[in-house]
Coordinates of N, CA and C in Angstrom, one line a residue:
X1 N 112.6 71.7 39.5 CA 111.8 71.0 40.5 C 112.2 69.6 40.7
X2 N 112.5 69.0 41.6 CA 112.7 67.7 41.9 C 111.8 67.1 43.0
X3 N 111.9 65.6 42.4 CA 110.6 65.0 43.2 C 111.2 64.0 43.4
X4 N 110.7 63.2 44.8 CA 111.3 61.9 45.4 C 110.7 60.4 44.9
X5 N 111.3 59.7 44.5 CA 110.8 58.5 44.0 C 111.2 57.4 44.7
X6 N 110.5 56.1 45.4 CA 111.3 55.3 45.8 C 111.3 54.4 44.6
X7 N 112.5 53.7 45.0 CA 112.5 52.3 43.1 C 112.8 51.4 44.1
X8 N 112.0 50.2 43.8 CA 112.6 48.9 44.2 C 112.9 48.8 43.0
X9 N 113.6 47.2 43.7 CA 114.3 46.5 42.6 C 113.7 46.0 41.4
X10 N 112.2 46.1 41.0 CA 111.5 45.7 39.5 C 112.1 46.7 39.2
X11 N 111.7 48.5 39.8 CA 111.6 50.0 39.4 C 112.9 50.2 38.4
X12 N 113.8 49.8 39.3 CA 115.5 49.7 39.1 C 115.2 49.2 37.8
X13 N 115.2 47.8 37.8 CA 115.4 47.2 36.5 C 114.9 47.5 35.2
X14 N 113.0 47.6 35.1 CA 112.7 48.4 34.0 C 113.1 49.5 33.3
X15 N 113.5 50.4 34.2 CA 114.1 51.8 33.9 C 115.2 51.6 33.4
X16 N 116.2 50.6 34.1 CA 117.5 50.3 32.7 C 117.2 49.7 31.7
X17 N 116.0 48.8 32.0 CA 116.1 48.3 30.2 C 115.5 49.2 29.1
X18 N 114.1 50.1 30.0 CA 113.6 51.1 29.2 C 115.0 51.9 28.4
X19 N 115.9 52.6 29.4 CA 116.9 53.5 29.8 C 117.9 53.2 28.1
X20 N 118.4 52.0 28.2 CA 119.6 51.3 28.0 C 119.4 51.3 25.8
X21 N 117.8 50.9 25.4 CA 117.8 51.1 24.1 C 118.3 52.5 23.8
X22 N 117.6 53.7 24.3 CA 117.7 55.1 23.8 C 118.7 55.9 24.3
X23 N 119.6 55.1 24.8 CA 120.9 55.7 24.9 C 121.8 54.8 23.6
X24 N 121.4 53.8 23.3 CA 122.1 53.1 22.3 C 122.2 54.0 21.5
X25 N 120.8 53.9 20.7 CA 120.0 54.8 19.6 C 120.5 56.5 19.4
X26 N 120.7 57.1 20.4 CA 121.2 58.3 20.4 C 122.8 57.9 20.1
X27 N 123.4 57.3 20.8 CA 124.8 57.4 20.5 C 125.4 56.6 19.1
X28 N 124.4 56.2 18.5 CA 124.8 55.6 17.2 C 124.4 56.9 15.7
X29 N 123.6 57.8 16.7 CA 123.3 58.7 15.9 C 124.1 59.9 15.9
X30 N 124.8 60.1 16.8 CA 126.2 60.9 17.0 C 125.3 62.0 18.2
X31 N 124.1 61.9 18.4 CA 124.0 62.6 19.8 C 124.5 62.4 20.8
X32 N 124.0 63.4 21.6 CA 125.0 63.1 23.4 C 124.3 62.3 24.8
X33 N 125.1 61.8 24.5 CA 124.3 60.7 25.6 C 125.2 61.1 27.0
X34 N 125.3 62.3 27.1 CA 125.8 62.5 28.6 C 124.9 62.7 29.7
X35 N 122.9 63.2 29.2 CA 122.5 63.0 30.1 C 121.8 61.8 30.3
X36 N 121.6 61.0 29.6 CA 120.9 59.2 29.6 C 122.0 58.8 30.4
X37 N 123.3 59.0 29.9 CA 124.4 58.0 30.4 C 124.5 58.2 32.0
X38 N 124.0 59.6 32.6 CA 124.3 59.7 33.8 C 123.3 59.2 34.6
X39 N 122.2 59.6 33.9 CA 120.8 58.8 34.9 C 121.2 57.5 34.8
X40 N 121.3 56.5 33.8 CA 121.5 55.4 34.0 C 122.5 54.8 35.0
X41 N 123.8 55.5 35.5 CA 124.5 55.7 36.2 C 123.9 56.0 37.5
X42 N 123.0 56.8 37.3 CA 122.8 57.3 39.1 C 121.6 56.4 39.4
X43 N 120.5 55.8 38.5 CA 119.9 54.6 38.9 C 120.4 53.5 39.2
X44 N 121.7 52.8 38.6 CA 122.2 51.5 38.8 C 122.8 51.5 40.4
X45 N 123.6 52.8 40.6 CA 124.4 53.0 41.6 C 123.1 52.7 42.9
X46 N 121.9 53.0 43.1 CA 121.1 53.3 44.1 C 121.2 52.1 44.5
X47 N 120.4 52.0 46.0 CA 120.2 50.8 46.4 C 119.1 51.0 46.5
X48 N 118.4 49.7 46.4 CA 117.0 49.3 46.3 C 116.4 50.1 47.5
X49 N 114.4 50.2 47.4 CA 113.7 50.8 48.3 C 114.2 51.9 49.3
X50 N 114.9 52.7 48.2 CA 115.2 54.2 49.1 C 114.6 54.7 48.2
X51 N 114.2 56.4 48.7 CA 113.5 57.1 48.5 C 114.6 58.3 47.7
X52 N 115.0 58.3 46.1 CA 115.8 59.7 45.7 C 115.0 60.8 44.9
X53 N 115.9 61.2 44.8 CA 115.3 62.9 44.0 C 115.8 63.1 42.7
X54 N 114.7 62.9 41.8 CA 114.9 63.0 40.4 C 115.0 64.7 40.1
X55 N 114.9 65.1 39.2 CA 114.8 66.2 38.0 C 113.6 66.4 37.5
X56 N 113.0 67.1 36.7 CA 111.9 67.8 36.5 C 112.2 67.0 34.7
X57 N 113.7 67.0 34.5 CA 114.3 66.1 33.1 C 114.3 65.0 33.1
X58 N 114.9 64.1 34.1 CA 115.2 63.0 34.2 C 113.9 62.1 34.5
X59 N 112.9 62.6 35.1 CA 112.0 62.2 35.5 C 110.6 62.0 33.9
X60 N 111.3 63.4 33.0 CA 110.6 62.9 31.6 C 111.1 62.3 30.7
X61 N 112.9 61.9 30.5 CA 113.8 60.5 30.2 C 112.7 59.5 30.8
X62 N 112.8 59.4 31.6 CA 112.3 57.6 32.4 C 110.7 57.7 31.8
X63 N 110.0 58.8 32.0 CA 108.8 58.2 31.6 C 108.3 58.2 30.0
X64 N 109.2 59.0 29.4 CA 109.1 58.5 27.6 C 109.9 57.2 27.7
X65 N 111.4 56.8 27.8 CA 111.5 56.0 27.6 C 110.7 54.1 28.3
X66 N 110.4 54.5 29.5 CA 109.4 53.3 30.4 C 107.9 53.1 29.2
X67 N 107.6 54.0 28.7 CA 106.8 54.5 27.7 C 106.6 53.4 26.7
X68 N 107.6 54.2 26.2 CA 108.0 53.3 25.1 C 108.4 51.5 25.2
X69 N 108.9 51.3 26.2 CA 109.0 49.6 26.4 C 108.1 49.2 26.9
X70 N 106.8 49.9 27.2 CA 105.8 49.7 27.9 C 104.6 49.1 26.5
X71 N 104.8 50.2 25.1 CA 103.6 49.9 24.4 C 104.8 48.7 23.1
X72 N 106.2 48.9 23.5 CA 106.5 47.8 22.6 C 106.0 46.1 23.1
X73 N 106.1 46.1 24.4 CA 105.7 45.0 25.3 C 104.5 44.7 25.0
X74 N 103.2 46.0 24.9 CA 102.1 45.2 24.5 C 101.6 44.7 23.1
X75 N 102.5 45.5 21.9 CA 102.4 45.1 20.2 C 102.8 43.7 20.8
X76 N 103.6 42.8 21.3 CA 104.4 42.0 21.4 C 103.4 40.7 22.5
X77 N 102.5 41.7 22.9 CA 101.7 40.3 23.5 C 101.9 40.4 24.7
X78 N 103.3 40.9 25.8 CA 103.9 40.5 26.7 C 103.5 41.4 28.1
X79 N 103.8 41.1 29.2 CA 102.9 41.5 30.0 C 104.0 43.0 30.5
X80 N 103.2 43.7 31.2 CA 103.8 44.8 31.4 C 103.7 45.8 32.9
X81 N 103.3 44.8 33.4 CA 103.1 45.1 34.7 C 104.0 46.2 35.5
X82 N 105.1 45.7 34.9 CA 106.5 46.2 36.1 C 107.4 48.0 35.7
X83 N 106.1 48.0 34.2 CA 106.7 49.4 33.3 C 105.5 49.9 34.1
X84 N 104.3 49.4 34.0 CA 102.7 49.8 34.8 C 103.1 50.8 36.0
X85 N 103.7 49.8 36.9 CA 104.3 50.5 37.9 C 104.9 51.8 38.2
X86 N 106.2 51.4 37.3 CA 107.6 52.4 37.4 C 106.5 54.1 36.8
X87 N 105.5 53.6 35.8 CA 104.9 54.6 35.0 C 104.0 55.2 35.9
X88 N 103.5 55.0 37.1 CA 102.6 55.1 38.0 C 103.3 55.9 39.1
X89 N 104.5 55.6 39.0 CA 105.5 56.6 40.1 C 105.9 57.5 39.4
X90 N 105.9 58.0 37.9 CA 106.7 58.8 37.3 C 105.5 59.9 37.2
X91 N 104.3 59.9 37.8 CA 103.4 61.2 37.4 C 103.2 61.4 38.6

């Protein structure tokens, strides 16, 4: 199933930084980062405020990982508005 998401440019950015630890993390653990490595690829490439078509997969990548930078931001005190968001598009 694929569903249409539009990302501005906060969308874009959260999702790479969410994106960007857990592809680390997998690839230092000898797993495959061929499908992180692509989403991250196919989000950077977008241009802002268009509307694309995720995966029924990729669409649960971005929202564990947005997830996760979402509840490290609030241990941390920091505001989290822009994970808020991206996490509000991903359901």
């Amino acid at each position: 199933m694929m569903k249409k998401i539009k990302l501005t440019k906060a969308n874009k950015s959260i999702t790479l930084k969410a994106l960007a630890p857990y592809y680390y993390r997998e690839r230092a653990l000898g797993h495959s980062t061929q499908e992180s490595g692509r989403l991250i690829l196919k989000i950077n490439s977008l241009p802002a405020d268009k509307k694309v078509s995720f995966s029924a997969e990729e669409i649960h990548l971005m929202r564990t990982t947005v997830n996760q930078l979402r509840n490290e931001r609030l241990s941390k005190g920091q505001y989290t508005d822009a994970a808020d968001d991206m996490l509000l598009k991903l359901f």
